[in-house]
Amino acid sequence: MFAVSSIRELARRCGVSVATVSRVFNTPEVVSQQTRQLVLGMAAEIGYLPNESARTLATKKSNMVGLVWDTDHRRPGWRHPFLQDILVALKGALSAHGLHLLMLAPDPGAGPGDPRRFLRAVQRHNVDGVVIIDNGSRDPAVLALADAEVPCVALDLRFTGPTCTYITSDNAGGGRLAAAHLIERGHRHIATITGPAGNWPAAQRLAGFREALTEAGIPLADGDVVTGDFYLDSGHAAMTRLLERDPRPTAVFAAGDEMAVGAIKAIREAGLRVPDDVAVIGFDDIEVAALVPPGLTTVTQDKTGFGTAAAESLMAMLAGTATPPEPTTLPTTLILRGST
Amino acid sequence: MFAVSSIRELARRCGVSVATVSRVFNTPEVVSQQTRQLVLGMAAEIGYLPNESARTLATKKSNMVGLVWDTDHRRPGWRHPFLQDILVALKGALSAHGLHLLMLAPDPGAGPGDPRRFLRAVQRHNVDGVVIIDNGSRDPAVLALADAEVPCVALDLRFTGPTCTYITSDNAGGGRLAAAHLIERGHRHIATITGPAGNWPAAQRLAGFREALTEAGIPLADGDVVTGDFYLDSGHAAMTRLLERDPRPTAVFAAGDEMAVGAIKAIREAGLRVPDDVAVIGFDDIEVAALVPPGLTTVTQDKTGFGTAAAESLMAMLAGTATPPEPTTLPTTLILRGST
DNA sequence: CTGAAAGCGCTTACAG
DNA sequence: CTGAAAGCGCTTACAG
């Protein structure tokens, strides 16, 4: 589609060897000021750009990091609440280090359930490291990456190993924040809609929430803990059940904003008001939170932080430290809106 | 991080030449059934995977398509209404053809406003083609790709040229749909909140809307057309102005769902009801549309269609057709909810 | 149907 | 500070 001149062409025009040209781009401090300028000038003039494939072949480093996000072939409809924010931040932070993001599709040579389907893609493309955006399931294909000792950083997934680390929000702290806020608002009977059993962030949110309640001497009955799946409908269903309780809770903490919106819907459909009859607080601070009346009070996650922290952890591992960086915990904060 | 065996190793173990191994993977029909089986079996046994960098170097085809989406350095906060749906569909459709998606960051060697900042990344990585997700601005760095004759397919951006085509929704048809629906509901004074001047999809939506009104003999006063920027606040501001009109419109068509949600907010704040006092219809069918009470009636776009159509058009161009495929227009349909 | 050989565009010890 | 040369792992005419 266009002609790009090669290192040989550039070397010829400058009257130097290709080795020298290569050094100008890789170890400039080792070549004389004079030839460096000459080469750089000519490179700009003829529009020379080093060919990454050739570079990768020679060095075994591709300057590409793989992105694995949509890992579970059994859950195709799954949507991340703030994928776009993460991608923007991650892309920006990586490109500052000259790294590009390759979205890893399952290798076509592997079947849908093949645990090597991502690893194969990683190997073929010489990807330097991988960022994993978990979807809440434990996919063996993700674990296979760790086993192969690919540098990995996972988001919201407890992922450790000789070449693995992870980034997560302070979910327990966020749960505590939610409880403290409702308590401060005077509530003494508080229910919660939690995430699926086995979901780690959900468990942490619940743990922090429970802790703060206990510390305040407020009981949490088993019947006031209902499980959802993070989607709207489950929040609606859970709230419907909670409204049947007698006495009825005066406030509810949902472990995700979508479920919180579903809860608000159920409360309204029951002819009750938010926050007067039942207050609602969510988790995530997704876009809808600000849009749905009366405005959802929620615990916000540092969305951009996920991207930048992931890039930093990965950079550290690529720099070849002996041990992987410690997991990063991003702070959570309270956002007050109309629902509490 | 792991050892992957090379084609030489595989050839040695099979007692054939590397050329033969290469043919097994690239032109299997040309090698004898017998040696084919032998090679394939051994390949599986030792876990051989062809190295893509070496392949790219030899063939000048990388099996990677670039994704350019966040093109404008002056609008960092811009968010696409349904990026994730597009990405999932695009990734899936491309991987079926063995193609991977490389998210193109601006080349570090180029300045923020450099029109070659994406082209450079494309050249370095030997990207086979590019998908452009427009953000509504005309970025010279995007045009530079067309000038370089890189196979390009743009989304929602009129992008033509010897190696370019585009995918778009039937925006005019959608505008007509919206008008027809409101007319059918009995409205005779209908206003609209349109997108920024110069925005092509917005202009089309307005054109279709206007056409349908004209055909029905319903006038559209200049004062009933207010401009927004697709974000919530602009919809709110626009609606506030429309409510000051005398007589007040009984319905409004917003060229984007976020603006529609802003409009609903403004209507409520004015003490009026949706849809009884003012009906609202939006465009896009984003996630919030279903969540915000009373449910937003809207014109939906075929989000998955963008991804699959883009992949198909790109595949056609990569197959080396003489002329680029015709632009694709995706149908739009009406989704009825509570706001009309 | 198969092999030997050149070549893709780079990097990197090794000499000087 | 610089160059000649080998090598990274593949593909592809060219012979046979």
PDB file of C-alpha atoms (C1' of nucleotides) in Angstrom, chain B residues 6-7 19 22-23 26 48 51 55, chain D residues 7-15:
ATOM      1  CA  SER B   6      10.874 -23.240  15.591  1.00  0.00           C
ATOM      2  CA  ILE B   7      10.038 -24.485  12.161  1.00  0.00           C
ATOM      3  CA  ALA B  19       9.914 -25.559   3.118  1.00  0.00           C
ATOM      4  CA  SER B  22       5.834 -24.192   5.754  1.00  0.00           C
ATOM      5  CA  ARG B  23       3.685 -25.599   2.984  1.00  0.00           C
ATOM      6  CA  ASN B  26       0.147 -22.375   4.104  1.00  0.00           C
ATOM      7  CA  TYR B  48       4.755 -25.740  17.445  1.00  0.00           C
ATOM      8  CA  ASN B  51       5.974 -17.124  14.612  1.00  0.00           C
ATOM      9  CA  ARG B  55       5.789 -14.491   8.856  1.00  0.00           C
TER      10      ARG B  55
ATOM     11  C1'  DG D   7      21.265 -14.981  13.029  1.00  0.00           C
ATOM     12  C1'  DC D   8      16.143 -14.268  14.333  1.00  0.00           C
ATOM     13  C1'  DG D   9      11.990 -17.794  11.903  1.00  0.00           C
ATOM     14  C1'  DC D  10       9.617 -17.726   8.276  1.00  0.00           C
ATOM     15  C1'  DT D  11       8.155 -17.843   2.709  1.00  0.00           C
ATOM     16  C1'  DT D  12       8.727 -18.598  -2.039  1.00  0.00           C
ATOM     17  C1'  DA D  13      10.406 -18.818  -6.604  1.00  0.00           C
ATOM     18  C1'  DC D  14      13.401 -22.177  -8.802  1.00  0.00           C
ATOM     19  C1'  DA D  15      14.864 -26.869  -9.783  1.00  0.00           C
TER      20       DA D  15
END
